[in-house]
Each structure stands twice: as structure tokens, then as C-alpha cells.
Amino acid sequence: MDVEETRLPGIGLRHDLVTAQGRRVGIISQRNGARHVVLYDERDPDATAATIELTAEESEVVAELLGAPRITERLSRLREQVESLATEGIPIEPGSPYVAATLGDAAIRTRTGASVVAVVRGEQMIASPTPDFRFHAEDRLVVVGTSDGVAAVGALLNPR
């Protein structure tokens, strides 16, 4: 799928794409975090049929809803392409010393060589958590690395 990117000086960026059904959709990303979803007129691709403004928080929720299945799909494809790659969902058990710690505090990548690519919290998937992401008991970390690295993450987070 082709995505056109257009710089909007003083505003931000606009990304446009055409869906499989031939509808042209745009996303305007403003510097202040606001996003506008633009649905172009079917008869005149330069005219706007509808625009929806989303706050930064709303945009994040929509991105998570649309992006979570894609991350899972990409991990599956990546695992098929790289034989030695291991992926596992590792829970933060209630007694873990990392309950309420941040991803940065845990230094998982530095200590194990494996990476946390997402965190599942209840029904929510948080993709690409940042170093200030704080763990809760029963979060499930989606970890990618070698088999030894992934096992080391489990031992680090939930020592016995």
C-alpha cells in the first residue's frame, strides 16, 4: 500500500492512502498532538467529505486498536523468517520485584539482550512501551530475542 506524505509547514504532516475499496483517507498530524482523520469525497478526490478531530489521547487509543493485531501478525512473520528468534508472553507475577517499576528500571534489554515489544494489560495492548512505562502485577510482556534471552527475562522478572 502506498502512503503519500505531505509536509504542512507550521502545522505538521498529512498522510494519504487509498483503501482497497477505492476510498481516499488522510491523517493530518499536528505538532500539538491533535490528529484529523479526513475522508475525501468519492466523486472529487480533492474535496473533503468528512473530517474527525481526535485529541492526542484519542489518537493513541485508535492507534492501539488498529495496530495491536498488526504487531502480532508481524511477530509471527518475523518468527517464521528467523529460526533462532523466540517470542514469548511473560507475566509480571504479583510477587515480582518489578511490580510498579518502570521498563527503564528493569534494564531488560541491557541485562538479557531480549526486547519488550509490547505489554498486554487486561484487554489492552500497549505497543512499543517507552522506558518510563510502569509495570503492574499481571501485565504480560511480549518479549523477543534468542531463546536464552527470553528465558533470562522470565528469570529476571519472576525470580524464585
mmCIF file of N, CA and C in Angstrom, residues 18-147:
data_model
loop_
_atom_site.group_PDB
_atom_site.id
_atom_site.type_symbol
_atom_site.label_atom_id
_atom_site.label_comp_id
_atom_site.label_asym_id
_atom_site.label_seq_id
_atom_site.Cartn_x
_atom_site.Cartn_y
_atom_site.Cartn_z
ATOM 1 N N VAL A 18 -5.123 5.206 -0.251
ATOM 2 C CA VAL A 18 -6.356 4.786 -0.910
ATOM 3 C C VAL A 18 -6.638 3.358 -0.451
ATOM 4 N N THR A 19 -7.849 3.133 0.067
ATOM 5 C CA THR A 19 -8.213 1.803 0.567
ATOM 6 C C THR A 19 -8.483 0.843 -0.590
ATOM 7 N N ALA A 20 -8.624 -0.441 -0.260
ATOM 8 C CA ALA A 20 -8.928 -1.452 -1.274
ATOM 9 C C ALA A 20 -10.255 -1.160 -1.959
ATOM 10 N N GLN A 21 -11.164 -0.467 -1.271
ATOM 11 C CA GLN A 21 -12.463 -0.119 -1.870
ATOM 12 C C GLN A 21 -12.403 1.190 -2.637
ATOM 13 N N GLY A 22 -11.209 1.765 -2.770
ATOM 14 C CA GLY A 22 -11.042 2.969 -3.566
ATOM 15 C C GLY A 22 -11.318 4.275 -2.829
ATOM 16 N N ARG A 23 -11.490 4.228 -1.510
ATOM 17 C CA ARG A 23 -11.720 5.452 -0.741
ATOM 18 C C ARG A 23 -10.387 6.073 -0.357
ATOM 19 N N ARG A 24 -10.278 7.371 -0.549
ATOM 20 C CA ARG A 24 -9.068 8.101 -0.179
ATOM 21 C C ARG A 24 -9.246 8.613 1.246
ATOM 22 N N VAL A 25 -8.281 8.291 2.116
ATOM 23 C CA VAL A 25 -8.318 8.653 3.528
ATOM 24 C C VAL A 25 -7.029 9.395 3.849
ATOM 25 N N GLY A 26 -7.135 10.436 4.659
ATOM 26 C CA GLY A 26 -5.961 11.179 5.086
ATOM 27 C C GLY A 26 -5.900 11.289 6.598
ATOM 28 N N ILE A 27 -4.686 11.409 7.107
ATOM 29 C CA ILE A 27 -4.458 11.660 8.533
ATOM 30 C C ILE A 27 -3.575 12.897 8.608
ATOM 31 N N ILE A 28 -4.072 13.934 9.241
ATOM 32 C CA ILE A 28 -3.269 15.143 9.454
ATOM 33 C C ILE A 28 -2.777 15.105 10.889
ATOM 34 N N SER A 29 -1.466 15.124 11.053
ATOM 35 C CA SER A 29 -0.842 15.089 12.377
ATOM 36 C C SER A 29 -0.302 16.470 12.683
ATOM 37 N N GLN A 30 -0.916 17.125 13.662
ATOM 38 C CA GLN A 30 -0.473 18.468 14.023
ATOM 39 C C GLN A 30 0.640 18.390 15.058
ATOM 40 N N ARG A 31 1.431 19.418 15.100
ATOM 41 C CA ARG A 31 2.547 19.473 16.045
ATOM 42 C C ARG A 31 2.088 19.420 17.500
ATOM 43 N N ASN A 32 0.874 19.881 17.776
ATOM 44 C CA ASN A 32 0.376 19.893 19.155
ATOM 45 C C ASN A 32 -0.190 18.542 19.589
ATOM 46 N N GLY A 33 -0.085 17.517 18.745
ATOM 47 C CA GLY A 33 -0.555 16.179 19.086
ATOM 48 C C GLY A 33 -1.936 15.865 18.540
ATOM 49 N N ALA A 34 -2.701 16.869 18.138
ATOM 50 C CA ALA A 34 -4.030 16.619 17.580
ATOM 51 C C ALA A 34 -3.910 15.930 16.224
ATOM 52 N N ARG A 35 -4.899 15.121 15.931
ATOM 53 C CA ARG A 35 -4.945 14.424 14.644
ATOM 54 C C ARG A 35 -6.309 14.661 14.027
ATOM 55 N N HIS A 36 -6.337 14.724 12.712
ATOM 56 C CA HIS A 36 -7.587 14.840 11.967
ATOM 57 C C HIS A 36 -7.638 13.665 10.994
ATOM 58 N N VAL A 37 -8.717 12.912 11.045
ATOM 59 C CA VAL A 37 -8.957 11.858 10.080
ATOM 60 C C VAL A 37 -9.826 12.476 9.001
ATOM 61 N N VAL A 38 -9.350 12.419 7.766
ATOM 62 C CA VAL A 38 -10.044 13.060 6.652
ATOM 63 C C VAL A 38 -10.541 11.975 5.702
ATOM 64 N N LEU A 39 -11.820 12.027 5.381
ATOM 65 C CA LEU A 39 -12.401 11.146 4.374
ATOM 66 C C LEU A 39 -12.728 12.019 3.175
ATOM 67 N N TYR A 40 -12.064 11.737 2.062
ATOM 68 C CA TYR A 40 -12.240 12.557 0.863
ATOM 69 C C TYR A 40 -13.494 12.156 0.116
ATOM 70 N N ASP A 41 -14.046 13.097 -0.635
ATOM 71 C CA ASP A 41 -15.257 12.874 -1.438
ATOM 72 C C ASP A 41 -14.967 11.820 -2.505
ATOM 73 N N GLU A 42 -15.888 10.873 -2.668
ATOM 74 C CA GLU A 42 -15.688 9.810 -3.658
ATOM 75 C C GLU A 42 -15.669 10.339 -5.085
ATOM 76 N N ARG A 43 -16.436 11.423 -5.359
ATOM 77 C CA ARG A 43 -16.512 11.959 -6.720
ATOM 78 C C ARG A 43 -15.405 12.954 -7.018
ATOM 79 N N ASP A 44 -14.889 13.617 -5.978
ATOM 80 C CA ASP A 44 -13.838 14.616 -6.149
ATOM 81 C C ASP A 44 -12.752 14.356 -5.111
ATOM 82 N N PRO A 45 -11.671 13.667 -5.503
ATOM 83 C CA PRO A 45 -10.640 13.272 -4.542
ATOM 84 C C PRO A 45 -9.921 14.450 -3.878
ATOM 85 N N ASP A 46 -10.127 15.665 -4.378
ATOM 86 C CA ASP A 46 -9.520 16.830 -3.747
ATOM 87 C C ASP A 46 -10.461 17.504 -2.745
ATOM 88 N N ALA A 47 -11.715 17.061 -2.693
ATOM 89 C CA ALA A 47 -12.685 17.652 -1.764
ATOM 90 C C ALA A 47 -12.849 16.762 -0.533
ATOM 91 N N THR A 48 -13.083 17.379 0.608
ATOM 92 C CA THR A 48 -13.267 16.651 1.860
ATOM 93 C C THR A 48 -14.746 16.340 2.062
ATOM 94 N N ALA A 49 -15.062 15.058 2.327
ATOM 95 C CA ALA A 49 -16.439 14.664 2.616
ATOM 96 C C ALA A 49 -16.709 14.747 4.110
ATOM 97 N N ALA A 50 -15.709 14.410 4.933
ATOM 98 C CA ALA A 50 -15.872 14.447 6.389
ATOM 99 C C ALA A 50 -14.502 14.530 7.046
ATOM 100 N N THR A 51 -14.461 15.179 8.203
ATOM 101 C CA THR A 51 -13.238 15.281 8.991
ATOM 102 C C THR A 51 -13.588 15.006 10.451
ATOM 103 N N ILE A 52 -12.768 14.215 11.092
ATOM 104 C CA ILE A 52 -12.949 13.928 12.515
ATOM 105 C C ILE A 52 -11.677 14.359 13.227
ATOM 106 N N GLU A 53 -11.814 15.235 14.229
ATOM 107 C CA GLU A 53 -10.648 15.659 15.014
ATOM 108 C C GLU A 53 -10.531 14.763 16.231
ATOM 109 N N LEU A 54 -9.317 14.273 16.481
ATOM 110 C CA LEU A 54 -9.034 13.434 17.638
ATOM 111 C C LEU A 54 -7.998 14.125 18.516
ATOM 112 N N THR A 55 -8.160 14.053 19.827
ATOM 113 C CA THR A 55 -7.131 14.561 20.737
ATOM 114 C C THR A 55 -5.951 13.600 20.681
ATOM 115 N N ALA A 56 -4.858 13.986 21.306
ATOM 116 C CA ALA A 56 -3.686 13.113 21.349
ATOM 117 C C ALA A 56 -4.038 11.791 22.023
ATOM 118 N N GLU A 57 -4.810 11.856 23.099
ATOM 119 C CA GLU A 57 -5.200 10.633 23.811
ATOM 120 C C GLU A 57 -6.106 9.747 22.941
ATOM 121 N N GLU A 58 -7.078 10.364 22.268
ATOM 122 C CA GLU A 58 -7.959 9.587 21.396
ATOM 123 C C GLU A 58 -7.172 8.951 20.255
ATOM 124 N N SER A 59 -6.218 9.696 19.712
ATOM 125 C CA SER A 59 -5.391 9.163 18.626
ATOM 126 C C SER A 59 -4.602 7.947 19.092
ATOM 127 N N GLU A 60 -4.092 8.022 20.331
ATOM 128 C CA GLU A 60 -3.322 6.907 20.871
ATOM 129 C C GLU A 60 -4.194 5.661 21.012
ATOM 130 N N VAL A 61 -5.415 5.845 21.497
ATOM 131 C CA VAL A 61 -6.323 4.707 21.663
ATOM 132 C C VAL A 61 -6.660 4.094 20.303
ATOM 133 N N VAL A 62 -6.967 4.928 19.319
ATOM 134 C CA VAL A 62 -7.293 4.416 17.986
ATOM 135 C C VAL A 62 -6.084 3.677 17.393
ATOM 136 N N ALA A 63 -4.900 4.248 17.565
ATOM 137 C CA ALA A 63 -3.687 3.597 17.042
ATOM 138 C C ALA A 63 -3.488 2.232 17.682
ATOM 139 N N GLU A 64 -3.727 2.143 18.996
ATOM 140 C CA GLU A 64 -3.585 0.851 19.669
ATOM 141 C C GLU A 64 -4.613 -0.154 19.148
ATOM 142 N N LEU A 65 -5.839 0.316 18.963
ATOM 143 C CA LEU A 65 -6.876 -0.587 18.470
ATOM 144 C C LEU A 65 -6.558 -1.106 17.073
ATOM 145 N N LEU A 66 -6.049 -0.239 16.232
ATOM 146 C CA LEU A 66 -5.738 -0.634 14.857
ATOM 147 C C LEU A 66 -4.394 -1.335 14.748
ATOM 148 N N GLY A 67 -3.447 -1.002 15.628
ATOM 149 C CA GLY A 67 -2.090 -1.510 15.491
ATOM 150 C C GLY A 67 -1.811 -2.815 16.191
ATOM 151 N N ALA A 68 -2.547 -3.148 17.256
ATOM 152 C CA ALA A 68 -2.231 -4.345 18.032
ATOM 153 C C ALA A 68 -2.264 -5.625 17.199
ATOM 154 N N PRO A 69 -3.307 -5.868 16.400
ATOM 155 C CA PRO A 69 -3.291 -7.100 15.588
ATOM 156 C C PRO A 69 -2.135 -7.115 14.587
ATOM 157 N N ARG A 70 -1.757 -5.956 14.093
ATOM 158 C CA ARG A 70 -0.660 -5.873 13.120
ATOM 159 C C ARG A 70 0.670 -6.255 13.760
ATOM 160 N N ILE A 71 0.897 -5.846 15.005
ATOM 161 C CA ILE A 71 2.132 -6.209 15.701
ATOM 162 C C ILE A 71 2.215 -7.717 15.863
ATOM 163 N N THR A 72 1.115 -8.327 16.282
ATOM 164 C CA THR A 72 1.089 -9.776 16.457
ATOM 165 C C THR A 72 1.377 -10.481 15.141
ATOM 166 N N GLU A 73 0.775 -9.983 14.056
ATOM 167 C CA GLU A 73 0.988 -10.573 12.733
ATOM 168 C C GLU A 73 2.450 -10.438 12.303
ATOM 169 N N ARG A 74 3.024 -9.264 12.522
ATOM 170 C CA ARG A 74 4.434 -9.053 12.142
ATOM 171 C C ARG A 74 5.364 -9.951 12.937
ATOM 172 N N LEU A 75 5.091 -10.118 14.240
ATOM 173 C CA LEU A 75 5.933 -11.000 15.047
ATOM 174 C C LEU A 75 5.862 -12.429 14.545
ATOM 175 N N SER A 76 4.670 -12.876 14.152
ATOM 176 C CA SER A 76 4.525 -14.235 13.631
ATOM 177 C C SER A 76 5.332 -14.411 12.354
ATOM 178 N N ARG A 77 5.250 -13.413 11.460
ATOM 179 C CA ARG A 77 6.010 -13.496 10.200
ATOM 180 C C ARG A 77 7.508 -13.464 10.466
ATOM 181 N N LEU A 78 7.922 -12.584 11.407
ATOM 182 C CA LEU A 78 9.340 -12.468 11.731
ATOM 183 C C LEU A 78 9.875 -13.776 12.311
ATOM 184 N N ARG A 79 9.077 -14.420 13.160
ATOM 185 C CA ARG A 79 9.497 -15.683 13.758
ATOM 186 C C ARG A 79 9.680 -16.755 12.687
ATOM 187 N N GLU A 80 8.821 -16.733 11.668
ATOM 188 C CA GLU A 80 8.943 -17.694 10.581
ATOM 189 C C GLU A 80 10.215 -17.445 9.769
ATOM 190 N N GLN A 81 10.629 -16.172 9.648
ATOM 191 C CA GLN A 81 11.783 -15.826 8.825
ATOM 192 C C GLN A 81 13.102 -16.057 9.550
ATOM 193 N N VAL A 82 13.110 -15.932 10.858
ATOM 194 C CA VAL A 82 14.352 -16.082 11.622
ATOM 195 C C VAL A 82 14.181 -17.259 12.573
ATOM 196 N N GLU A 83 14.821 -18.374 12.239
ATOM 197 C CA GLU A 83 14.638 -19.598 13.016
ATOM 198 C C GLU A 83 15.007 -19.444 14.475
ATOM 199 N N SER A 84 16.069 -18.704 14.773
ATOM 200 C CA SER A 84 16.554 -18.625 16.151
ATOM 201 C C SER A 84 15.810 -17.586 16.989
ATOM 202 N N LEU A 85 14.836 -16.909 16.396
ATOM 203 C CA LEU A 85 14.105 -15.876 17.124
ATOM 204 C C LEU A 85 13.029 -16.507 18.001
ATOM 205 N N ALA A 86 13.006 -16.079 19.244
ATOM 206 C CA ALA A 86 11.995 -16.575 20.172
ATOM 207 C C ALA A 86 11.099 -15.419 20.604
ATOM 208 N N THR A 87 9.826 -15.690 20.742
ATOM 209 C CA THR A 87 8.853 -14.709 21.211
ATOM 210 C C THR A 87 8.018 -15.373 22.292
ATOM 211 N N GLU A 88 7.841 -14.662 23.392
ATOM 212 C CA GLU A 88 7.052 -15.250 24.474
ATOM 213 C C GLU A 88 6.339 -14.154 25.245
ATOM 214 N N GLY A 89 5.184 -14.481 25.775
ATOM 215 C CA GLY A 89 4.462 -13.578 26.671
ATOM 216 C C GLY A 89 4.815 -13.943 28.099
ATOM 217 N N ILE A 90 5.493 -13.041 28.786
ATOM 218 C CA ILE A 90 5.964 -13.332 30.148
ATOM 219 C C ILE A 90 5.192 -12.451 31.127
ATOM 220 N N PRO A 91 4.506 -13.075 32.113
ATOM 221 C CA PRO A 91 3.722 -12.276 33.061
ATOM 222 C C PRO A 91 4.606 -11.644 34.136
ATOM 223 N N ILE A 92 4.129 -10.535 34.655
ATOM 224 C CA ILE A 92 4.742 -9.959 35.869
ATOM 225 C C ILE A 92 3.913 -10.530 37.020
ATOM 226 N N GLU A 93 4.449 -11.489 37.729
ATOM 227 C CA GLU A 93 3.700 -12.116 38.820
ATOM 228 C C GLU A 93 3.565 -11.154 39.986
ATOM 229 N N PRO A 94 2.483 -11.269 40.772
ATOM 230 C CA PRO A 94 2.246 -10.323 41.865
ATOM 231 C C PRO A 94 3.436 -10.151 42.819
ATOM 232 N N GLY A 95 4.242 -11.141 43.048
ATOM 233 C CA GLY A 95 5.383 -11.023 43.952
ATOM 234 C C GLY A 95 6.671 -10.553 43.295
ATOM 235 N N SER A 96 6.620 -10.207 42.013
ATOM 236 C CA SER A 96 7.823 -9.793 41.286
ATOM 237 C C SER A 96 8.407 -8.509 41.873
ATOM 238 N N PRO A 97 9.736 -8.426 41.962
ATOM 239 C CA PRO A 97 10.351 -7.174 42.427
ATOM 240 C C PRO A 97 10.162 -6.021 41.436
ATOM 241 N N TYR A 98 9.617 -6.316 40.257
ATOM 242 C CA TYR A 98 9.435 -5.264 39.251
ATOM 243 C C TYR A 98 8.001 -4.741 39.163
ATOM 244 N N VAL A 99 7.108 -5.206 40.064
ATOM 245 C CA VAL A 99 5.765 -4.607 40.120
ATOM 246 C C VAL A 99 5.948 -3.146 40.529
ATOM 247 N N ALA A 100 5.399 -2.233 39.776
ATOM 248 C CA ALA A 100 5.475 -0.778 39.982
ATOM 249 C C ALA A 100 6.812 -0.181 39.524
ATOM 250 N N ALA A 101 7.730 -1.010 39.008
ATOM 251 C CA ALA A 101 8.982 -0.481 38.444
ATOM 252 C C ALA A 101 8.727 -0.077 36.992
ATOM 253 N N THR A 102 9.626 0.720 36.442
ATOM 254 C CA THR A 102 9.494 1.104 35.044
ATOM 255 C C THR A 102 10.307 0.151 34.167
ATOM 256 N N LEU A 103 10.017 0.177 32.878
ATOM 257 C CA LEU A 103 10.788 -0.617 31.918
ATOM 258 C C LEU A 103 12.254 -0.202 31.982
ATOM 259 N N GLY A 104 12.502 1.097 32.121
ATOM 260 C CA GLY A 104 13.884 1.584 32.241
ATOM 261 C C GLY A 104 14.563 1.060 33.484
ATOM 262 N N ASP A 105 13.829 0.988 34.613
ATOM 263 C CA ASP A 105 14.401 0.452 35.859
ATOM 264 C C ASP A 105 14.845 -1.000 35.668
ATOM 265 N N ALA A 106 14.065 -1.761 34.926
ATOM 266 C CA ALA A 106 14.361 -3.183 34.750
ATOM 267 C C ALA A 106 15.567 -3.415 33.844
ATOM 268 N N ALA A 107 15.853 -2.479 32.942
ATOM 269 C CA ALA A 107 17.002 -2.588 32.018
ATOM 270 C C ALA A 107 17.033 -3.966 31.348
ATOM 271 N N ILE A 108 15.892 -4.412 30.898
ATOM 272 C CA ILE A 108 15.752 -5.768 30.368
ATOM 273 C C ILE A 108 16.659 -6.014 29.165
ATOM 274 N N ARG A 109 16.671 -5.112 28.225
ATOM 275 C CA ARG A 109 17.495 -5.320 27.024
ATOM 276 C C ARG A 109 18.978 -5.384 27.373
ATOM 277 N N THR A 110 19.420 -4.484 28.230
ATOM 278 C CA THR A 110 20.831 -4.454 28.623
ATOM 279 C C THR A 110 21.220 -5.729 29.366
ATOM 280 N N ARG A 111 20.337 -6.208 30.227
ATOM 281 C CA ARG A 111 20.672 -7.350 31.076
ATOM 282 C C ARG A 111 20.465 -8.701 30.408
ATOM 283 N N THR A 112 19.585 -8.767 29.384
ATOM 284 C CA THR A 112 19.276 -10.081 28.795
ATOM 285 C C THR A 112 19.508 -10.154 27.287
ATOM 286 N N GLY A 113 19.559 -9.005 26.617
ATOM 287 C CA GLY A 113 19.677 -8.985 25.164
ATOM 288 C C GLY A 113 18.339 -9.140 24.459
ATOM 289 N N ALA A 114 17.268 -9.384 25.214
ATOM 290 C CA ALA A 114 15.919 -9.517 24.639
ATOM 291 C C ALA A 114 15.188 -8.184 24.788
ATOM 292 N N SER A 115 14.192 -7.969 23.939
ATOM 293 C CA SER A 115 13.461 -6.703 23.925
ATOM 294 C C SER A 115 11.989 -6.910 24.253
ATOM 295 N N VAL A 116 11.439 -5.952 24.980
ATOM 296 C CA VAL A 116 9.998 -5.929 25.243
ATOM 297 C C VAL A 116 9.376 -5.103 24.121
ATOM 298 N N VAL A 117 8.551 -5.744 23.290
ATOM 299 C CA VAL A 117 7.956 -5.051 22.143
ATOM 300 C C VAL A 117 6.520 -4.620 22.405
ATOM 301 N N ALA A 118 5.906 -5.177 23.438
ATOM 302 C CA ALA A 118 4.534 -4.790 23.784
ATOM 303 C C ALA A 118 4.232 -5.302 25.182
ATOM 304 N N VAL A 119 3.200 -4.728 25.772
ATOM 305 C CA VAL A 119 2.713 -5.191 27.071
ATOM 306 C C VAL A 119 1.210 -5.362 26.950
ATOM 307 N N VAL A 120 0.728 -6.515 27.395
ATOM 308 C CA VAL A 120 -0.711 -6.763 27.414
ATOM 309 C C VAL A 120 -1.185 -6.547 28.844
ATOM 310 N N ARG A 121 -2.129 -5.634 28.988
ATOM 311 C CA ARG A 121 -2.705 -5.332 30.312
ATOM 312 C C ARG A 121 -4.215 -5.514 30.190
ATOM 313 N N GLY A 122 -4.700 -6.608 30.721
ATOM 314 C CA GLY A 122 -6.120 -6.913 30.584
ATOM 315 C C GLY A 122 -6.461 -7.092 29.112
ATOM 316 N N GLU A 123 -7.393 -6.305 28.617
ATOM 317 C CA GLU A 123 -7.802 -6.373 27.215
ATOM 318 C C GLU A 123 -7.003 -5.414 26.331
ATOM 319 N N GLN A 124 -6.112 -4.639 26.934
ATOM 320 C CA GLN A 124 -5.384 -3.588 26.206
ATOM 321 C C GLN A 124 -3.973 -4.061 25.834
ATOM 322 N N MET A 125 -3.553 -3.737 24.614
ATOM 323 C CA MET A 125 -2.164 -3.996 24.197
ATOM 324 C C MET A 125 -1.460 -2.662 24.059
ATOM 325 N N ILE A 126 -0.335 -2.515 24.764
ATOM 326 C CA ILE A 126 0.456 -1.297 24.682
ATOM 327 C C ILE A 126 1.687 -1.633 23.844
ATOM 328 N N ALA A 127 1.706 -1.122 22.615
ATOM 329 C CA ALA A 127 2.807 -1.411 21.700
ATOM 330 C C ALA A 127 3.989 -0.501 21.988
ATOM 331 N N SER A 128 5.186 -1.027 21.832
ATOM 332 C CA SER A 128 6.426 -0.267 21.984
ATOM 333 C C SER A 128 6.428 0.589 23.247
ATOM 334 N N PRO A 129 6.358 -0.034 24.413
ATOM 335 C CA PRO A 129 6.361 0.763 25.649
ATOM 336 C C PRO A 129 7.678 1.536 25.790
ATOM 337 N N THR A 130 7.573 2.745 26.309
ATOM 338 C CA THR A 130 8.751 3.605 26.482
ATOM 339 C C THR A 130 9.419 3.295 27.825
ATOM 340 N N PRO A 131 10.654 3.766 28.034
ATOM 341 C CA PRO A 131 11.365 3.449 29.284
ATOM 342 C C PRO A 131 10.625 3.888 30.547
ATOM 343 N N ASP A 132 9.741 4.872 30.461
ATOM 344 C CA ASP A 132 9.007 5.300 31.661
ATOM 345 C C ASP A 132 7.720 4.508 31.880
ATOM 346 N N PHE A 133 7.467 3.502 31.040
ATOM 347 C CA PHE A 133 6.274 2.666 31.218
ATOM 348 C C PHE A 133 6.399 1.903 32.534
ATOM 349 N N ARG A 134 5.358 2.002 33.372
ATOM 350 C CA ARG A 134 5.389 1.369 34.704
ATOM 351 C C ARG A 134 4.606 0.047 34.681
ATOM 352 N N PHE A 135 5.258 -1.019 35.153
ATOM 353 C CA PHE A 135 4.643 -2.344 35.166
ATOM 354 C C PHE A 135 3.618 -2.460 36.289
ATOM 355 N N HIS A 136 2.575 -3.239 36.020
ATOM 356 C CA HIS A 136 1.584 -3.615 37.030
ATOM 357 C C HIS A 136 1.656 -5.131 37.194
ATOM 358 N N ALA A 137 1.253 -5.603 38.364
ATOM 359 C CA ALA A 137 1.162 -7.054 38.567
ATOM 360 C C ALA A 137 0.199 -7.614 37.522
ATOM 361 N N GLU A 138 0.560 -8.742 36.968
ATOM 362 C CA GLU A 138 -0.224 -9.468 35.969
ATOM 363 C C GLU A 138 -0.190 -8.847 34.572
ATOM 364 N N ASP A 139 0.652 -7.837 34.349
ATOM 365 C CA ASP A 139 0.938 -7.426 32.969
ATOM 366 C C ASP A 139 1.608 -8.607 32.284
ATOM 367 N N ARG A 140 1.399 -8.747 30.982
ATOM 368 C CA ARG A 140 2.090 -9.791 30.214
ATOM 369 C C ARG A 140 2.979 -9.090 29.205
ATOM 370 N N LEU A 141 4.300 -9.285 29.336
ATOM 371 C CA LEU A 141 5.251 -8.633 28.448
ATOM 372 C C LEU A 141 5.483 -9.503 27.225
ATOM 373 N N VAL A 142 5.379 -8.927 26.040
ATOM 374 C CA VAL A 142 5.688 -9.646 24.805
ATOM 375 C C VAL A 142 7.168 -9.390 24.537
ATOM 376 N N VAL A 143 7.973 -10.459 24.662
ATOM 377 C CA VAL A 143 9.431 -10.355 24.621
ATOM 378 C C VAL A 143 9.947 -11.071 23.372
ATOM 379 N N VAL A 144 10.915 -10.457 22.700
ATOM 380 C CA VAL A 144 11.525 -11.024 21.501
ATOM 381 C C VAL A 144 13.035 -11.077 21.699
ATOM 382 N N GLY A 145 13.636 -12.197 21.332
ATOM 383 C CA GLY A 145 15.089 -12.339 21.433
ATOM 384 C C GLY A 145 15.478 -13.778 21.159
ATOM 385 N N THR A 146 16.667 -14.155 21.598
ATOM 386 C CA THR A 146 17.068 -15.552 21.498
ATOM 387 C C THR A 146 16.315 -16.330 22.572
ATOM 388 N N SER A 147 16.307 -17.644 22.473
ATOM 389 C CA SER A 147 15.635 -18.464 23.491
ATOM 390 C C SER A 147 16.237 -18.213 24.865
#
